Amino acid sequence: MNRTTLFALSSATALAAFIALSWPQTTTAEPKKPATNAPKAKKGSQETEVASQLDALISAEWAKQKLEASDLSEDSEFLRRATLDITGQIPTADDARAFLMNNDPDKRRKKIDELLESPLYAEHWSFTWSQRLLAGSKLLQVAGDRGGAYKQWFRESFASNMPYNKFVHSIVSAEGDSDSNGATAWLVSLQDAGEAGMAASASRNFLGVQIQCAQCHDSKVSDWKMPDFWGMAAFFARTRVRRIIDPETKMPKGAFEIIDMPRGEVAIPETSPPQVVDPRFLEGKPIPRVGGTPKSKEFKNPKNPERTFIGGPADGVERRKDFATWLTADDNKWFGKAATNWYWGHFLGAGFVEPLDDFDITNPPSNPAALDYLTADFKANGYDLKRMIRVICNTKAYQLSSKPSATNAKDDRYYSHGKLEHLTPDQMFYSLMGVTGIENSLARGMDRDRVEMLKQRFLAGFVFLFGNDEGESGDAFNGTIPQALLFMNNPQIQAGLKVGPSTTLGKILQKYEAVDARLDEMYLSALGRFPTDTEKKYFTSVINKYQNSKLIYEDVYWALVNSSEFQFNH
């Protein structure tokens, strides 16, 4: 039997078993009866209580839409989903076995807490946010191994559970040397985009508003006008990103510095005479310029020759810091909602507002009451990201099976069944590191720093190979043909799926002699569950037919890792 035939047979068997699962009910907090009005958020409320209130609001929408929710996920499905979403990789075989054998009715809540305290949480969310804000930027290309400052800053921010409003304020108001202050990374990544790119990115990522539609003309699909866009851009008109010059060699270093000039205004492009725009917050009035209308001679920016800039009087106003303060204020009607919507979308597969960065009167949320309630709880509890994740992951909506019911198969707005998504590049990479044991192989004869450097380069290759289409956000990902080719042809992956002294499969065969025990461990390692009786019977017969050879175990393990069940978050 060749590898292709076995893959087809095992994939069909695994998929059929997966779809046919009975998805038994598991203990979680039961939602309260549907409420007509959203409950009020309270500081210090128990996360499970807030989750139950959210479920009440969501189930009320199910009733309105005549949707029957799917059953709760099996323990193995929940564990795999939560581990991937919170830490960016699949559970280990030991973790899966311990969780599945645990009869504690409160084990799901405890597992969520455990995952949030894992060092992998900070690593995963550091990568996720750097991809979201910096993907495709020159920073990642130029900095190379010098990117330690921003990576460390992101990692420490999530490890310490920095409040989200402080996290964003630090990024938007950052200044100084990029080698010393990792929070400067976002501004450095936008150095060529100028004040227009900074304004568009800030609006999209932190407010969930696509105001860039009004950059060249008044928007035809929303109420935003050119003065709105350029009024926001005016807060960044004085910001400069400069290469740091080595005083000895007089050559540019790999680091950058962020400074703000004492003067600088912005004008709407192609207006004559130049129409200077006062800085303004969204839906706010223009902020009068100190010293009145600028009278300095206009000049052209060589990087953006089509755009006119005005020197203006030096007034010393730190506009960007003023913008950061307004952006993250409690009374900013977009800031908290945008964060809540993005995190809900990350964990549930779709935000209350879709696309995630398109809050607009013409694009209402699927469940306004649930969005408002979760946002209010987020703000009332100090913009605590870990708390919000606890709330989301403790909802019944999050813990539903991805197997649809007769009424909800087409539902993609109301969360009546679990999500089904391709693993992201980093999830795939780290999960493969675990199921293959590649890191163990790399560690032989190499120091830890060298191993980590090789891992990061390998990960960068994954991100590049599975890269997004131009214009997509860095955290979006869709499976591609190159992914399938990588699995079939990459020598490291192929070697990692074989029996060897350092591979996961090799260690399984060394530890266990019985076919049943080996199959259990292979399934737990790759899929986070025990094989069904049907699967175990089938593969046992195949393995015995080929006289328990190492090659047949390699074929079975290869089939598991190449199955849809491994390559999807479900």
PDB file of C-alpha atoms in Angstrom, residues 29-39 48-64 367 369 373 396:
ATOM      1  CA  ALA A  29     -22.561  27.578  32.954  1.00  0.00           C
ATOM      2  CA  GLU A  30     -26.100  27.468  31.599  1.00  0.00           C
ATOM      3  CA  PRO A  31     -27.256  30.686  29.952  1.00  0.00           C
ATOM      4  CA  LYS A  32     -29.909  32.665  31.718  1.00  0.00           C
ATOM      5  CA  LYS A  33     -33.282  33.217  30.115  1.00  0.00           C
ATOM      6  CA  PRO A  34     -33.179  35.675  27.204  1.00  0.00           C
ATOM      7  CA  ALA A  35     -33.237  39.242  28.394  1.00  0.00           C
ATOM      8  CA  THR A  36     -34.998  42.028  26.587  1.00  0.00           C
ATOM      9  CA  ASN A  37     -32.416  44.615  27.640  1.00  0.00           C
ATOM     10  CA  ALA A  38     -28.663  44.248  27.980  1.00  0.00           C
ATOM     11  CA  PRO A  39     -27.579  43.881  31.629  1.00  0.00           C
ATOM     12  CA  THR A  48     -18.518  33.084  34.310  1.00  0.00           C
ATOM     13  CA  GLU A  49     -21.410  35.349  35.323  1.00  0.00           C
ATOM     14  CA  VAL A  50     -20.609  37.758  32.510  1.00  0.00           C
ATOM     15  CA  ALA A  51     -20.281  34.823  30.102  1.00  0.00           C
ATOM     16  CA  SER A  52     -23.713  33.582  31.121  1.00  0.00           C
ATOM     17  CA  GLN A  53     -25.231  37.021  30.535  1.00  0.00           C
ATOM     18  CA  LEU A  54     -23.616  37.108  27.102  1.00  0.00           C
ATOM     19  CA  ASP A  55     -25.049  33.703  26.301  1.00  0.00           C
ATOM     20  CA  ALA A  56     -28.502  34.956  27.257  1.00  0.00           C
ATOM     21  CA  LEU A  57     -28.182  37.811  24.772  1.00  0.00           C
ATOM     22  CA  ILE A  58     -26.854  35.505  22.066  1.00  0.00           C
ATOM     23  CA  SER A  59     -29.487  32.833  22.604  1.00  0.00           C
ATOM     24  CA  ALA A  60     -32.174  35.513  22.382  1.00  0.00           C
ATOM     25  CA  GLU A  61     -30.905  36.237  18.880  1.00  0.00           C
ATOM     26  CA  TRP A  62     -31.010  32.529  18.030  1.00  0.00           C
ATOM     27  CA  ALA A  63     -34.700  32.497  18.961  1.00  0.00           C
ATOM     28  CA  LYS A  64     -35.328  35.597  16.870  1.00  0.00           C
ATOM     29  CA  ASN A 367     -25.913  41.510  18.100  1.00  0.00           C
ATOM     30  CA  ALA A 369     -26.682  44.251  22.915  1.00  0.00           C
ATOM     31  CA  TYR A 373     -22.379  44.476  27.191  1.00  0.00           C
ATOM     32  CA  LYS A 396     -21.500  28.475  25.644  1.00  0.00           C
TER      33      LYS A 396
END
